[in-house]
PDB file of C-alpha atoms in Angstrom:
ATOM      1  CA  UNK R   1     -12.203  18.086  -2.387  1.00 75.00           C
ATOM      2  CA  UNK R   2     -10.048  14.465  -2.738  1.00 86.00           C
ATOM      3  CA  UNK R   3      -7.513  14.485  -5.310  1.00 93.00           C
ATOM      4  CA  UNK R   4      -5.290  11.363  -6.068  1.00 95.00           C
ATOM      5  CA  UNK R   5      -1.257  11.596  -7.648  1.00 96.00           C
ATOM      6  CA  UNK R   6       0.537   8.938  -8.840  1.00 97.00           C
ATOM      7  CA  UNK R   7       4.360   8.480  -8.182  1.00 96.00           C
ATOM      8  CA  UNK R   8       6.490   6.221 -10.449  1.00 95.00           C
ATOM      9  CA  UNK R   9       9.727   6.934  -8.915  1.00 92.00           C
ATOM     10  CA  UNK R  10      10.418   7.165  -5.148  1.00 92.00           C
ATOM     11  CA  UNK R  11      11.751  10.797  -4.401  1.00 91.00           C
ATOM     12  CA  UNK R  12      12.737  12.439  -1.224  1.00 94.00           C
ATOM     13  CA  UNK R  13       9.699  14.722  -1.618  1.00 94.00           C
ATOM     14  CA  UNK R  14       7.030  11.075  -2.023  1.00 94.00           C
ATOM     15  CA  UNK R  15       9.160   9.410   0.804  1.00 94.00           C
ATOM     16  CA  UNK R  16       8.491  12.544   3.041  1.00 94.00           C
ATOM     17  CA  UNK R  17       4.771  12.462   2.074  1.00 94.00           C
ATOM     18  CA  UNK R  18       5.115   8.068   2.692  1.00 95.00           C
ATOM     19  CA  UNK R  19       6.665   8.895   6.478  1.00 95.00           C
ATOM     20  CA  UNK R  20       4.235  11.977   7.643  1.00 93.00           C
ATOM     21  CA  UNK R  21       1.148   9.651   6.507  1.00 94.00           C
ATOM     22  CA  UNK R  22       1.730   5.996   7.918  1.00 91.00           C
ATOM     23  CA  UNK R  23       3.143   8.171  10.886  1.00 91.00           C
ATOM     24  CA  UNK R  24      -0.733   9.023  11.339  1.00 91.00           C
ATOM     25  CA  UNK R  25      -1.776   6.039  10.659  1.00 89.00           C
ATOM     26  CA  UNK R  26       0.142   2.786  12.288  1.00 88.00           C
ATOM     27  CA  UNK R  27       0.092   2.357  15.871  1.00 84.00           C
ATOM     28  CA  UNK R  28       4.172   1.589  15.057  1.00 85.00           C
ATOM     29  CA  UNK R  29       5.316   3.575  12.252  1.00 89.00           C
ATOM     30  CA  UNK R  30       8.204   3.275  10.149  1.00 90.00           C
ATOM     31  CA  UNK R  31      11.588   5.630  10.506  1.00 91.00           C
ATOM     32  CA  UNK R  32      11.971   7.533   7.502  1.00 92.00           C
ATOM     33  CA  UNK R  33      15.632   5.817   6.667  1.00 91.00           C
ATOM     34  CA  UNK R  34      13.387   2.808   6.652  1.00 94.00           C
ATOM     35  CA  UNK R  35      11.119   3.872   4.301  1.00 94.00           C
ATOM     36  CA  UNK R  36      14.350   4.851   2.043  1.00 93.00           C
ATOM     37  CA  UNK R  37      15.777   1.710   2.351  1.00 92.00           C
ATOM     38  CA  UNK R  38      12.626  -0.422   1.212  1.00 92.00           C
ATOM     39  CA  UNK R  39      11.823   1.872  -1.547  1.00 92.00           C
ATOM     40  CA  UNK R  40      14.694   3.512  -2.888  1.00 88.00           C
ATOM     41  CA  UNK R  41      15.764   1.943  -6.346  1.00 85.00           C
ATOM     42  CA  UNK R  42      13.067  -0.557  -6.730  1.00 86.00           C
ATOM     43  CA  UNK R  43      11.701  -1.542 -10.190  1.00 82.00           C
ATOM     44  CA  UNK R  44       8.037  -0.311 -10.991  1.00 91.00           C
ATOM     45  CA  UNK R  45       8.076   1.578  -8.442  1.00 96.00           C
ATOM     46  CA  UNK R  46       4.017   2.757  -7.783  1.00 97.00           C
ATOM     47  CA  UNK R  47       2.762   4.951  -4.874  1.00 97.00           C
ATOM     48  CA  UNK R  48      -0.537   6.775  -4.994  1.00 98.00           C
ATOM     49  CA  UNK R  49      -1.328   9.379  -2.561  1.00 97.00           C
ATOM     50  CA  UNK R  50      -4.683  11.051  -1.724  1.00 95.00           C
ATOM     51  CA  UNK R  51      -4.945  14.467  -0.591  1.00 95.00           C
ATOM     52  CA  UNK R  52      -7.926  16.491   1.156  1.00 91.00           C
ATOM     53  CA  UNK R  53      -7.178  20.717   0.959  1.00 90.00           C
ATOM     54  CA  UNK R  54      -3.957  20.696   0.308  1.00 86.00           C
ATOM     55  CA  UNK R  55      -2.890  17.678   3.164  1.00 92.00           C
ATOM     56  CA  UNK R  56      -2.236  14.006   2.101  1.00 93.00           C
ATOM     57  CA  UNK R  57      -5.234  11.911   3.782  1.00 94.00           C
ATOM     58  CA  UNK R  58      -4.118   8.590   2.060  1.00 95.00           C
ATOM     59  CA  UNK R  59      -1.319   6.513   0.149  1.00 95.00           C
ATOM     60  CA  UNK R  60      -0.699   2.859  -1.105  1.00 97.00           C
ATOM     61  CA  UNK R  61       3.135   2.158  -2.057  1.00 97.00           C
ATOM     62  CA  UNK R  62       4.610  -0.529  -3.522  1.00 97.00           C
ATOM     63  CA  UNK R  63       7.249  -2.377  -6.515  1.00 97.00           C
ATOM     64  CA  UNK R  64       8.223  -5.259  -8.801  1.00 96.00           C
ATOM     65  CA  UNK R  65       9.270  -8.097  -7.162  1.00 96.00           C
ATOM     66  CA  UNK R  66       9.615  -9.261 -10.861  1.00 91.00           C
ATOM     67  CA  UNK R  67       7.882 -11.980 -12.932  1.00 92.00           C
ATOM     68  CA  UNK R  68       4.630  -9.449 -13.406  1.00 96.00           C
ATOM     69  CA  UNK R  69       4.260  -9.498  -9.675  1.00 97.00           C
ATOM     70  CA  UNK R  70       3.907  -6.277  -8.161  1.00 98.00           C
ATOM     71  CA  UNK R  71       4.227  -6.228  -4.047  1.00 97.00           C
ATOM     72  CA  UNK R  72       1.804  -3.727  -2.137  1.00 97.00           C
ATOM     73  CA  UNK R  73       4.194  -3.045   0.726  1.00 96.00           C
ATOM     74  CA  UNK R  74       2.548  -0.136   2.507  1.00 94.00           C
ATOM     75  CA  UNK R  75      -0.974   1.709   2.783  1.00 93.00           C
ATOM     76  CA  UNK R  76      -3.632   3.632   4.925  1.00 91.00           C
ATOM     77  CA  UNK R  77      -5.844   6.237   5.186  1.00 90.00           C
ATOM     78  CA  UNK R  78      -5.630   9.018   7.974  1.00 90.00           C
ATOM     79  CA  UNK R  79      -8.107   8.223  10.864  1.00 85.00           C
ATOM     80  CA  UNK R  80     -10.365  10.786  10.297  1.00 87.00           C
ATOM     81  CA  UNK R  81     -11.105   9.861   6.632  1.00 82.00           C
ATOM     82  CA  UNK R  82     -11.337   6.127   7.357  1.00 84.00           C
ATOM     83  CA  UNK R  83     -15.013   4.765   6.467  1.00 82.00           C
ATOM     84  CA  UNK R  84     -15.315   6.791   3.137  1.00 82.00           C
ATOM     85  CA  UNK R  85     -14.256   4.586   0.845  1.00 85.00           C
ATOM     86  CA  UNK R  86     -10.712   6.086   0.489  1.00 90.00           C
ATOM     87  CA  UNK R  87      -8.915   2.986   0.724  1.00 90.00           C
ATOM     88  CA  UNK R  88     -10.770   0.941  -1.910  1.00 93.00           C
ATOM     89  CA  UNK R  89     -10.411   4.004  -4.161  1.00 95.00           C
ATOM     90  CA  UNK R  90      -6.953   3.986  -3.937  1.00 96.00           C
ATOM     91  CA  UNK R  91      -6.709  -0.021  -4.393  1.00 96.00           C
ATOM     92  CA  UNK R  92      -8.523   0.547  -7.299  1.00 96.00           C
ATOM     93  CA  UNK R  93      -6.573   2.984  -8.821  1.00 97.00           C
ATOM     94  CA  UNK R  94      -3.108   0.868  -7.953  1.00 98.00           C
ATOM     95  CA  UNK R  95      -4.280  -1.890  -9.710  1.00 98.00           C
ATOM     96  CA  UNK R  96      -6.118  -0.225 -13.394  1.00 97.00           C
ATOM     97  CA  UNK R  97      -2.261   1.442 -13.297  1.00 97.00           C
ATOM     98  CA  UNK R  98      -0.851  -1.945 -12.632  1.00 98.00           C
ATOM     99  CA  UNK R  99      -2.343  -3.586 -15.644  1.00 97.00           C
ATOM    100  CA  UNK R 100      -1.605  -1.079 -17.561  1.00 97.00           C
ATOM    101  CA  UNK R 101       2.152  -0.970 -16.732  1.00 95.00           C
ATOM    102  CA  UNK R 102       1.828  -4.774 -17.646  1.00 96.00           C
ATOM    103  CA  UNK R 103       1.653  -6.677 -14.329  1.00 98.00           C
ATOM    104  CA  UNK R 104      -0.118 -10.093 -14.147  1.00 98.00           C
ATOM    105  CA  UNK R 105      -0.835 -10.139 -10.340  1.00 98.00           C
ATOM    106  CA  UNK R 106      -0.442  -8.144  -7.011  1.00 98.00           C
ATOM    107  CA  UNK R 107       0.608  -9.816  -3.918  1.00 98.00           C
ATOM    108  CA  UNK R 108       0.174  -8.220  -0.410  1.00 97.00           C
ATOM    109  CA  UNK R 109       0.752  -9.223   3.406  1.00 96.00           C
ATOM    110  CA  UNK R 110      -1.128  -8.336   6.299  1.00 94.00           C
ATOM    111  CA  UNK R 111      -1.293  -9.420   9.874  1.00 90.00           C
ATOM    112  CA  UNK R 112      -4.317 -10.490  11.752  1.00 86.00           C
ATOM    113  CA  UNK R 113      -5.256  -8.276  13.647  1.00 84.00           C
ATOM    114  CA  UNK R 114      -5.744  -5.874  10.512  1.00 85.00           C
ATOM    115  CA  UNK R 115      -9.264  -7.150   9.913  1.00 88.00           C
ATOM    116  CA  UNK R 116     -10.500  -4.656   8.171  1.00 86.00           C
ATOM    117  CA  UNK R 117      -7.667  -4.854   5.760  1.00 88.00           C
ATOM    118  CA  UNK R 118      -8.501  -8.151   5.356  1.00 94.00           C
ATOM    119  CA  UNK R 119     -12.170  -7.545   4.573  1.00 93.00           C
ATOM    120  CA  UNK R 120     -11.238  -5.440   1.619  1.00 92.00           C
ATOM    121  CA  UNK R 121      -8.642  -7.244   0.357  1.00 95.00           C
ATOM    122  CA  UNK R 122     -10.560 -10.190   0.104  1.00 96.00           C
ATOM    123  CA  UNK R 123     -13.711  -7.979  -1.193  1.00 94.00           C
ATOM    124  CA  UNK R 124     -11.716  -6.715  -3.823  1.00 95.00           C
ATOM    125  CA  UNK R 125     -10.420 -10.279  -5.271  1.00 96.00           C
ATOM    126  CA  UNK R 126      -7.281 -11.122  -3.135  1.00 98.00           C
ATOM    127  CA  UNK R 127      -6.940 -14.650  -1.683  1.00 98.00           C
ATOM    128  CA  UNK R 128      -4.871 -15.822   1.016  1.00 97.00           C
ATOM    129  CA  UNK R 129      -2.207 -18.226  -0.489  1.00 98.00           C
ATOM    130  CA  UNK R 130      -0.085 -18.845   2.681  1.00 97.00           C
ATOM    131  CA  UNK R 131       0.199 -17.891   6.932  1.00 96.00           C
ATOM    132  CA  UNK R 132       2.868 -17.776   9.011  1.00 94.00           C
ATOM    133  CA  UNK R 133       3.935 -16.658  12.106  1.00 93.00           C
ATOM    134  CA  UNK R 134       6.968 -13.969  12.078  1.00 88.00           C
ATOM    135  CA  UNK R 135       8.459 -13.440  15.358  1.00 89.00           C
ATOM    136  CA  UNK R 136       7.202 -10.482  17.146  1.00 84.00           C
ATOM    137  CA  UNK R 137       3.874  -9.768  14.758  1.00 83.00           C
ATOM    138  CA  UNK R 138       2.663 -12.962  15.060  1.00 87.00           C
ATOM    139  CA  UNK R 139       0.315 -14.391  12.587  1.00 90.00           C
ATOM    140  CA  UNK R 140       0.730 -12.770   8.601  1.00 94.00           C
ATOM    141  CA  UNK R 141      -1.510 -13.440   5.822  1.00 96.00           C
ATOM    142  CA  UNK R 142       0.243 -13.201   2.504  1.00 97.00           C
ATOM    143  CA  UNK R 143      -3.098 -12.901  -0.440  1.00 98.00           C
ATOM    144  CA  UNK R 144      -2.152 -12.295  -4.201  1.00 98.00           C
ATOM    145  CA  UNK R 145      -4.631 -11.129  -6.890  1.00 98.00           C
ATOM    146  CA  UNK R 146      -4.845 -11.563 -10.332  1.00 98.00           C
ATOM    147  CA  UNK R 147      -5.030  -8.652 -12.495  1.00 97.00           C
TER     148      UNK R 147
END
């Protein structure tokens, strides 16, 4: 059975939970002191995690980067739970708690080659408002979404 948590504040316990999942799921994951730095003491913090019998299976992190606009830094679902909807459900969620916690729009970057993160963002209202290239990842797509 799927079960979803929310996180408003970014302990060691959700950082652990951040690093053992995106470990599983990007091809170059983050160090965990990385993961510290980008999230510890944030505003609004927000990370939602999805678990399957006991193990988390999914998460989408992010924070304020302040005038109502909340940045979704960081998000997957485990390989073998990809193609079940898990990573809508958890965009979902993110953004009903968003408007409730008062935030006027989400704003997101992605790179290229992520096409299926692409696909859903742009399935689930996002629009790409700039590109660039950043050295070493080449092309990003920044999309924002009003909530």
């Amino acid at each position: 059975m799927l079960e979803t948590r929310i996180f408003n504040s970014a302990g060691e316990s959700v950082i652990a939970e951040i690093h053992e999942i995106q470990a599983r799921v990007f091809e170059h994951p983050f160090a965990l002191g990385k993961i510290r730095e980008r999230v510890s003491g944030k505003d609004a913090f927000l990370s939602i995690h999805a678990y399957s019998d006991g193990g988390i299976v999914g998460f989408k992190t992010g924070f304020s980067i302040g005038s109502g606009v909340f940045y979704s830094w960081i998000g997957g679902v485990d390989p073998e739970q990809r193609r079940l909807g898990l990573g809508k459900r958890l965009m979902l969620i993110q953004h009903q708690e968003l408007k409730a916690l008062g935030f006027v729009k989400v704003r997101t970057k992605t790179q290229n080659r992520f096409r299926d993160m692409i696909i859903l963002n742009l399935k689930s209202g996002f629009e790409i408002v700039d590109t660039f290239v950043e050295e070493g990842k080449g092309l990003q797509i920044l999309l924002e979404k009003q909530l």
